[in-house]
């Protein structure tokens, strides 16, 4: 049976009303985790008020290494 492990990251947004994120930094962070074997399975924002985003949440998974 396959086993999985999960990792969750939170990225803060900026700007006067929120919702802005450094796309280059975001992409670099995703690539770093991809190089470590993590697969992005979900990405969503958390709402602050009136539809503006407070945080971006990303969820990764990878096959758990079983030690024998």
PDB file of N, CA and C in Angstrom:
ATOM      1  N   UNK A   1       0.828  -1.176   0.000  1.00  0.00           N
ATOM      2  CA  UNK A   1       0.000   0.000   0.000  1.00  0.00           C
ATOM      3  C   UNK A   1       0.879   1.249   0.000  1.00  0.00           C
ATOM      4  N   UNK A   2       0.556   2.187  -0.870  1.00  0.00           N
ATOM      5  CA  UNK A   2       1.316   3.430  -0.919  1.00  0.00           C
ATOM      6  C   UNK A   2       0.968   4.309   0.272  1.00  0.00           C
ATOM      7  N   UNK A   3       1.977   5.007   0.762  1.00  0.00           N
ATOM      8  CA  UNK A   3       1.769   5.966   1.845  1.00  0.00           C
ATOM      9  C   UNK A   3       2.262   7.319   1.368  1.00  0.00           C
ATOM     10  N   UNK A   4       1.595   8.363   1.816  1.00  0.00           N
ATOM     11  CA  UNK A   4       1.902   9.721   1.386  1.00  0.00           C
ATOM     12  C   UNK A   4       2.206  10.601   2.584  1.00  0.00           C
ATOM     13  N   UNK A   5       3.015  11.611   2.350  1.00  0.00           N
ATOM     14  CA  UNK A   5       3.206  12.655   3.349  1.00  0.00           C
ATOM     15  C   UNK A   5       2.817  13.979   2.705  1.00  0.00           C
ATOM     16  N   UNK A   6       2.407  14.923   3.527  1.00  0.00           N
ATOM     17  CA  UNK A   6       1.875  16.188   3.035  1.00  0.00           C
ATOM     18  C   UNK A   6       2.613  17.355   3.662  1.00  0.00           C
ATOM     19  N   UNK A   7       2.652  18.454   2.923  1.00  0.00           N
ATOM     20  CA  UNK A   7       3.281  19.680   3.403  1.00  0.00           C
ATOM     21  C   UNK A   7       2.388  20.848   3.002  1.00  0.00           C
ATOM     22  N   UNK A   8       2.185  21.780   3.924  1.00  0.00           N
ATOM     23  CA  UNK A   8       1.380  22.966   3.658  1.00  0.00           C
ATOM     24  C   UNK A   8       2.243  24.205   3.881  1.00  0.00           C
ATOM     25  N   UNK A   9       2.178  25.135   2.936  1.00  0.00           N
ATOM     26  CA  UNK A   9       2.882  26.410   3.053  1.00  0.00           C
ATOM     27  C   UNK A   9       1.881  27.545   2.981  1.00  0.00           C
ATOM     28  N   UNK A  10       2.185  28.637   3.694  1.00  0.00           N
ATOM     29  CA  UNK A  10       1.336  29.815   3.653  1.00  0.00           C
ATOM     30  C   UNK A  10       2.168  31.005   3.178  1.00  0.00           C
ATOM     31  N   UNK A  11       1.662  31.698   2.170  1.00  0.00           N
ATOM     32  CA  UNK A  11       2.302  32.892   1.638  1.00  0.00           C
ATOM     33  C   UNK A  11       1.436  34.093   1.991  1.00  0.00           C
ATOM     34  N   UNK A  12       2.018  35.072   2.632  1.00  0.00           N
ATOM     35  CA  UNK A  12       1.304  36.301   2.966  1.00  0.00           C
ATOM     36  C   UNK A  12       1.167  37.162   1.715  1.00  0.00           C
ATOM     37  N   UNK A  13       0.029  37.815   1.582  1.00  0.00           N
ATOM     38  CA  UNK A  13      -0.157  38.745   0.474  1.00  0.00           C
ATOM     39  C   UNK A  13       0.121  40.151   0.970  1.00  0.00           C
ATOM     40  N   UNK A  14       0.380  41.052   0.049  1.00  0.00           N
ATOM     41  CA  UNK A  14       0.674  42.433   0.407  1.00  0.00           C
ATOM     42  C   UNK A  14      -0.224  43.388  -0.346  1.00  0.00           C
ATOM     43  N   UNK A  15       0.160  44.619  -0.339  1.00  0.00           N
ATOM     44  CA  UNK A  15      -0.617  45.649  -1.009  1.00  0.00           C
ATOM     45  C   UNK A  15      -1.598  46.307  -0.065  1.00  0.00           C
ATOM     46  N   UNK A  16      -2.116  47.443  -0.470  1.00  0.00           N
ATOM     47  CA  UNK A  16      -3.031  48.220   0.366  1.00  0.00           C
ATOM     48  C   UNK A  16      -4.262  47.408   0.755  1.00  0.00           C
ATOM     49  N   UNK A  17      -4.849  46.709  -0.202  1.00  0.00           N
ATOM     50  CA  UNK A  17      -6.033  45.895   0.067  1.00  0.00           C
ATOM     51  C   UNK A  17      -5.717  44.405   0.124  1.00  0.00           C
ATOM     52  N   UNK A  18      -4.451  44.044   0.090  1.00  0.00           N
ATOM     53  CA  UNK A  18      -4.063  42.638   0.093  1.00  0.00           C
ATOM     54  C   UNK A  18      -4.198  42.035  -1.291  1.00  0.00           C
ATOM     55  N   UNK A  19      -3.893  40.759  -1.390  1.00  0.00           N
ATOM     56  CA  UNK A  19      -4.063  40.051  -2.650  1.00  0.00           C
ATOM     57  C   UNK A  19      -2.884  40.076  -3.588  1.00  0.00           C
ATOM     58  N   UNK A  20      -1.848  40.832  -3.266  1.00  0.00           N
ATOM     59  CA  UNK A  20      -0.676  40.883  -4.143  1.00  0.00           C
ATOM     60  C   UNK A  20       0.403  39.974  -3.596  1.00  0.00           C
ATOM     61  N   UNK A  21       1.059  39.279  -4.530  1.00  0.00           N
ATOM     62  CA  UNK A  21       2.126  38.353  -4.148  1.00  0.00           C
ATOM     63  C   UNK A  21       3.240  38.461  -5.181  1.00  0.00           C
ATOM     64  N   UNK A  22       4.465  38.288  -4.743  1.00  0.00           N
ATOM     65  CA  UNK A  22       5.606  38.315  -5.653  1.00  0.00           C
ATOM     66  C   UNK A  22       5.589  37.013  -6.457  1.00  0.00           C
ATOM     67  N   UNK A  23       5.209  37.102  -7.722  1.00  0.00           N
ATOM     68  CA  UNK A  23       5.059  35.896  -8.558  1.00  0.00           C
ATOM     69  C   UNK A  23       6.369  35.144  -8.718  1.00  0.00           C
ATOM     70  N   UNK A  24       7.479  35.868  -8.857  1.00  0.00           N
ATOM     71  CA  UNK A  24       8.777  35.221  -9.022  1.00  0.00           C
ATOM     72  C   UNK A  24       9.131  34.422  -7.765  1.00  0.00           C
ATOM     73  N   UNK A  25       8.972  35.042  -6.603  1.00  0.00           N
ATOM     74  CA  UNK A  25       9.282  34.365  -5.336  1.00  0.00           C
ATOM     75  C   UNK A  25       8.372  33.148  -5.142  1.00  0.00           C
ATOM     76  N   UNK A  26       7.095  33.299  -5.471  1.00  0.00           N
ATOM     77  CA  UNK A  26       6.125  32.209  -5.351  1.00  0.00           C
ATOM     78  C   UNK A  26       6.533  31.037  -6.240  1.00  0.00           C
ATOM     79  N   UNK A  27       6.865  31.335  -7.495  1.00  0.00           N
ATOM     80  CA  UNK A  27       7.272  30.293  -8.441  1.00  0.00           C
ATOM     81  C   UNK A  27       8.551  29.612  -8.003  1.00  0.00           C
ATOM     82  N   UNK A  28       9.513  30.378  -7.524  1.00  0.00           N
ATOM     83  CA  UNK A  28      10.772  29.808  -7.057  1.00  0.00           C
ATOM     84  C   UNK A  28      10.542  28.841  -5.893  1.00  0.00           C
ATOM     85  N   UNK A  29       9.677  29.225  -4.970  1.00  0.00           N
ATOM     86  CA  UNK A  29       9.382  28.360  -3.826  1.00  0.00           C
ATOM     87  C   UNK A  29       8.721  27.062  -4.287  1.00  0.00           C
ATOM     88  N   UNK A  30       7.793  27.147  -5.247  1.00  0.00           N
ATOM     89  CA  UNK A  30       7.157  25.949  -5.785  1.00  0.00           C
ATOM     90  C   UNK A  30       8.190  25.048  -6.458  1.00  0.00           C
ATOM     91  N   UNK A  31       9.110  25.628  -7.223  1.00  0.00           N
ATOM     92  CA  UNK A  31      10.139  24.848  -7.908  1.00  0.00           C
ATOM     93  C   UNK A  31      11.096  24.171  -6.930  1.00  0.00           C
ATOM     94  N   UNK A  32      11.429  24.851  -5.850  1.00  0.00           N
ATOM     95  CA  UNK A  32      12.306  24.250  -4.831  1.00  0.00           C
ATOM     96  C   UNK A  32      11.656  22.984  -4.275  1.00  0.00           C
ATOM     97  N   UNK A  33      10.377  23.071  -3.947  1.00  0.00           N
ATOM     98  CA  UNK A  33       9.688  21.903  -3.390  1.00  0.00           C
ATOM     99  C   UNK A  33       9.489  20.823  -4.449  1.00  0.00           C
ATOM    100  N   UNK A  34       9.268  21.227  -5.693  1.00  0.00           N
ATOM    101  CA  UNK A  34       9.167  20.257  -6.778  1.00  0.00           C
ATOM    102  C   UNK A  34      10.464  19.481  -6.950  1.00  0.00           C
ATOM    103  N   UNK A  35      11.593  20.169  -6.833  1.00  0.00           N
ATOM    104  CA  UNK A  35      12.899  19.504  -6.936  1.00  0.00           C
ATOM    105  C   UNK A  35      13.116  18.502  -5.801  1.00  0.00           C
ATOM    106  N   UNK A  36      12.444  18.728  -4.671  1.00  0.00           N
ATOM    107  CA  UNK A  36      12.559  17.815  -3.525  1.00  0.00           C
ATOM    108  C   UNK A  36      11.549  16.670  -3.598  1.00  0.00           C
ATOM    109  N   UNK A  37      10.807  16.589  -4.710  1.00  0.00           N
ATOM    110  CA  UNK A  37       9.871  15.489  -4.899  1.00  0.00           C
ATOM    111  C   UNK A  37       8.441  15.784  -4.491  1.00  0.00           C
ATOM    112  N   UNK A  38       8.157  17.016  -4.062  1.00  0.00           N
ATOM    113  CA  UNK A  38       6.807  17.389  -3.664  1.00  0.00           C
ATOM    114  C   UNK A  38       5.978  17.734  -4.893  1.00  0.00           C
ATOM    115  N   UNK A  39       4.736  17.264  -4.923  1.00  0.00           N
ATOM    116  CA  UNK A  39       3.805  17.566  -6.002  1.00  0.00           C
ATOM    117  C   UNK A  39       2.715  18.488  -5.457  1.00  0.00           C
ATOM    118  N   UNK A  40       2.496  19.619  -6.140  1.00  0.00           N
ATOM    119  CA  UNK A  40       1.450  20.549  -5.736  1.00  0.00           C
ATOM    120  C   UNK A  40       0.091  19.915  -6.007  1.00  0.00           C
ATOM    121  N   UNK A  41      -0.748  19.825  -4.976  1.00  0.00           N
ATOM    122  CA  UNK A  41      -2.069  19.215  -5.175  1.00  0.00           C
ATOM    123  C   UNK A  41      -3.207  20.206  -4.954  1.00  0.00           C
ATOM    124  N   UNK A  42      -2.922  21.329  -4.301  1.00  0.00           N
ATOM    125  CA  UNK A  42      -3.976  22.313  -4.078  1.00  0.00           C
ATOM    126  C   UNK A  42      -3.357  23.677  -3.801  1.00  0.00           C
ATOM    127  N   UNK A  43      -4.063  24.715  -4.230  1.00  0.00           N
ATOM    128  CA  UNK A  43      -3.641  26.090  -3.980  1.00  0.00           C
ATOM    129  C   UNK A  43      -4.912  26.931  -3.856  1.00  0.00           C
ATOM    130  N   UNK A  44      -5.034  27.654  -2.760  1.00  0.00           N
ATOM    131  CA  UNK A  44      -6.232  28.475  -2.559  1.00  0.00           C
ATOM    132  C   UNK A  44      -5.893  29.683  -1.698  1.00  0.00           C
ATOM    133  N   UNK A  45      -6.772  30.670  -1.713  1.00  0.00           N
ATOM    134  CA  UNK A  45      -6.547  31.860  -0.908  1.00  0.00           C
ATOM    135  C   UNK A  45      -7.527  31.893   0.259  1.00  0.00           C
ATOM    136  N   UNK A  46      -7.155  32.657   1.283  1.00  0.00           N
ATOM    137  CA  UNK A  46      -8.056  32.880   2.396  1.00  0.00           C
ATOM    138  C   UNK A  46      -8.568  34.306   2.276  1.00  0.00           C
ATOM    139  N   UNK A  47      -9.837  34.494   2.494  1.00  0.00           N
ATOM    140  CA  UNK A  47     -10.459  35.799   2.306  1.00  0.00           C
ATOM    141  C   UNK A  47     -10.311  36.656   3.544  1.00  0.00           C
ATOM    142  N   UNK A  48      -9.942  37.900   3.305  1.00  0.00           N
ATOM    143  CA  UNK A  48      -9.798  38.864   4.393  1.00  0.00           C
ATOM    144  C   UNK A  48     -11.113  39.610   4.595  1.00  0.00           C
ATOM    145  N   UNK A  49     -11.502  40.401   3.632  1.00  0.00           N
ATOM    146  CA  UNK A  49     -12.776  41.116   3.677  1.00  0.00           C
ATOM    147  C   UNK A  49     -13.098  41.612   2.280  1.00  0.00           C
ATOM    148  N   UNK A  50     -14.335  41.647   1.947  1.00  0.00           N
ATOM    149  CA  UNK A  50     -14.813  42.131   0.657  1.00  0.00           C
ATOM    150  C   UNK A  50     -14.081  41.476  -0.512  1.00  0.00           C
ATOM    151  N   UNK A  51     -13.754  40.210  -0.343  1.00  0.00           N
ATOM    152  CA  UNK A  51     -13.152  39.439  -1.430  1.00  0.00           C
ATOM    153  C   UNK A  51     -11.653  39.572  -1.598  1.00  0.00           C
ATOM    154  N   UNK A  52     -10.976  40.344  -0.761  1.00  0.00           N
ATOM    155  CA  UNK A  52      -9.527  40.442  -0.881  1.00  0.00           C
ATOM    156  C   UNK A  52      -8.866  39.235  -0.211  1.00  0.00           C
ATOM    157  N   UNK A  53      -7.703  38.868  -0.708  1.00  0.00           N
ATOM    158  CA  UNK A  53      -6.987  37.693  -0.188  1.00  0.00           C
ATOM    159  C   UNK A  53      -6.031  38.091   0.921  1.00  0.00           C
ATOM    160  N   UNK A  54      -6.019  37.307   1.978  1.00  0.00           N
ATOM    161  CA  UNK A  54      -5.089  37.541   3.074  1.00  0.00           C
ATOM    162  C   UNK A  54      -3.853  36.663   2.919  1.00  0.00           C
ATOM    163  N   UNK A  55      -4.056  35.373   2.649  1.00  0.00           N
ATOM    164  CA  UNK A  55      -2.959  34.416   2.506  1.00  0.00           C
ATOM    165  C   UNK A  55      -3.233  33.518   1.304  1.00  0.00           C
ATOM    166  N   UNK A  56      -2.151  32.979   0.741  1.00  0.00           N
ATOM    167  CA  UNK A  56      -2.244  31.935  -0.273  1.00  0.00           C
ATOM    168  C   UNK A  56      -1.736  30.653   0.394  1.00  0.00           C
ATOM    169  N   UNK A  57      -2.539  29.617   0.373  1.00  0.00           N
ATOM    170  CA  UNK A  57      -2.179  28.335   0.978  1.00  0.00           C
ATOM    171  C   UNK A  57      -1.901  27.341  -0.146  1.00  0.00           C
ATOM    172  N   UNK A  58      -0.758  26.661  -0.068  1.00  0.00           N
ATOM    173  CA  UNK A  58      -0.440  25.617  -1.042  1.00  0.00           C
ATOM    174  C   UNK A  58      -0.224  24.303  -0.301  1.00  0.00           C
ATOM    175  N   UNK A  59      -0.692  23.225  -0.902  1.00  0.00           N
ATOM    176  CA  UNK A  59      -0.578  21.903  -0.300  1.00  0.00           C
ATOM    177  C   UNK A  59       0.157  20.992  -1.277  1.00  0.00           C
ATOM    178  N   UNK A  60       1.175  20.316  -0.775  1.00  0.00           N
ATOM    179  CA  UNK A  60       1.972  19.378  -1.557  1.00  0.00           C
ATOM    180  C   UNK A  60       1.814  17.982  -0.987  1.00  0.00           C
ATOM    181  N   UNK A  61       2.125  16.994  -1.822  1.00  0.00           N
ATOM    182  CA  UNK A  61       2.227  15.623  -1.324  1.00  0.00           C
ATOM    183  C   UNK A  61       3.397  14.948  -2.036  1.00  0.00           C
ATOM    184  N   UNK A  62       3.927  13.929  -1.389  1.00  0.00           N
ATOM    185  CA  UNK A  62       4.925  13.069  -2.023  1.00  0.00           C
ATOM    186  C   UNK A  62       4.836  11.693  -1.393  1.00  0.00           C
ATOM    187  N   UNK A  63       5.289  10.723  -2.149  1.00  0.00           N
ATOM    188  CA  UNK A  63       5.281   9.342  -1.671  1.00  0.00           C
ATOM    189  C   UNK A  63       6.194   9.238  -0.454  1.00  0.00           C
ATOM    190  N   UNK A  64       5.710   8.638   0.578  1.00  0.00           N
ATOM    191  CA  UNK A  64       6.485   8.482   1.813  1.00  0.00           C
ATOM    192  C   UNK A  64       7.511   7.378   1.602  1.00  0.00           C
ATOM    193  N   UNK A  65       8.729   7.672   1.993  1.00  0.00           N
ATOM    194  CA  UNK A  65       9.788   6.688   1.894  1.00  0.00           C
ATOM    195  C   UNK A  65       9.641   5.680   3.029  1.00  0.00           C
ATOM    196  N   UNK A  66       9.520   4.427   2.666  1.00  0.00           N
ATOM    197  CA  UNK A  66       9.372   3.371   3.666  1.00  0.00           C
ATOM    198  C   UNK A  66      10.738   2.770   3.924  1.00  0.00           C
ATOM    199  N   UNK A  67      11.148   2.786   5.182  1.00  0.00           N
ATOM    200  CA  UNK A  67      12.440   2.215   5.546  1.00  0.00           C
ATOM    201  C   UNK A  67      12.252   0.749   5.896  1.00  0.00           C
ATOM    202  N   UNK A  68      13.133  -0.069   5.375  1.00  0.00           N
ATOM    203  CA  UNK A  68      13.053  -1.502   5.647  1.00  0.00           C
ATOM    204  C   UNK A  68      14.207  -1.954   6.474  1.00  0.00           C
TER     205      UNK A  68
END
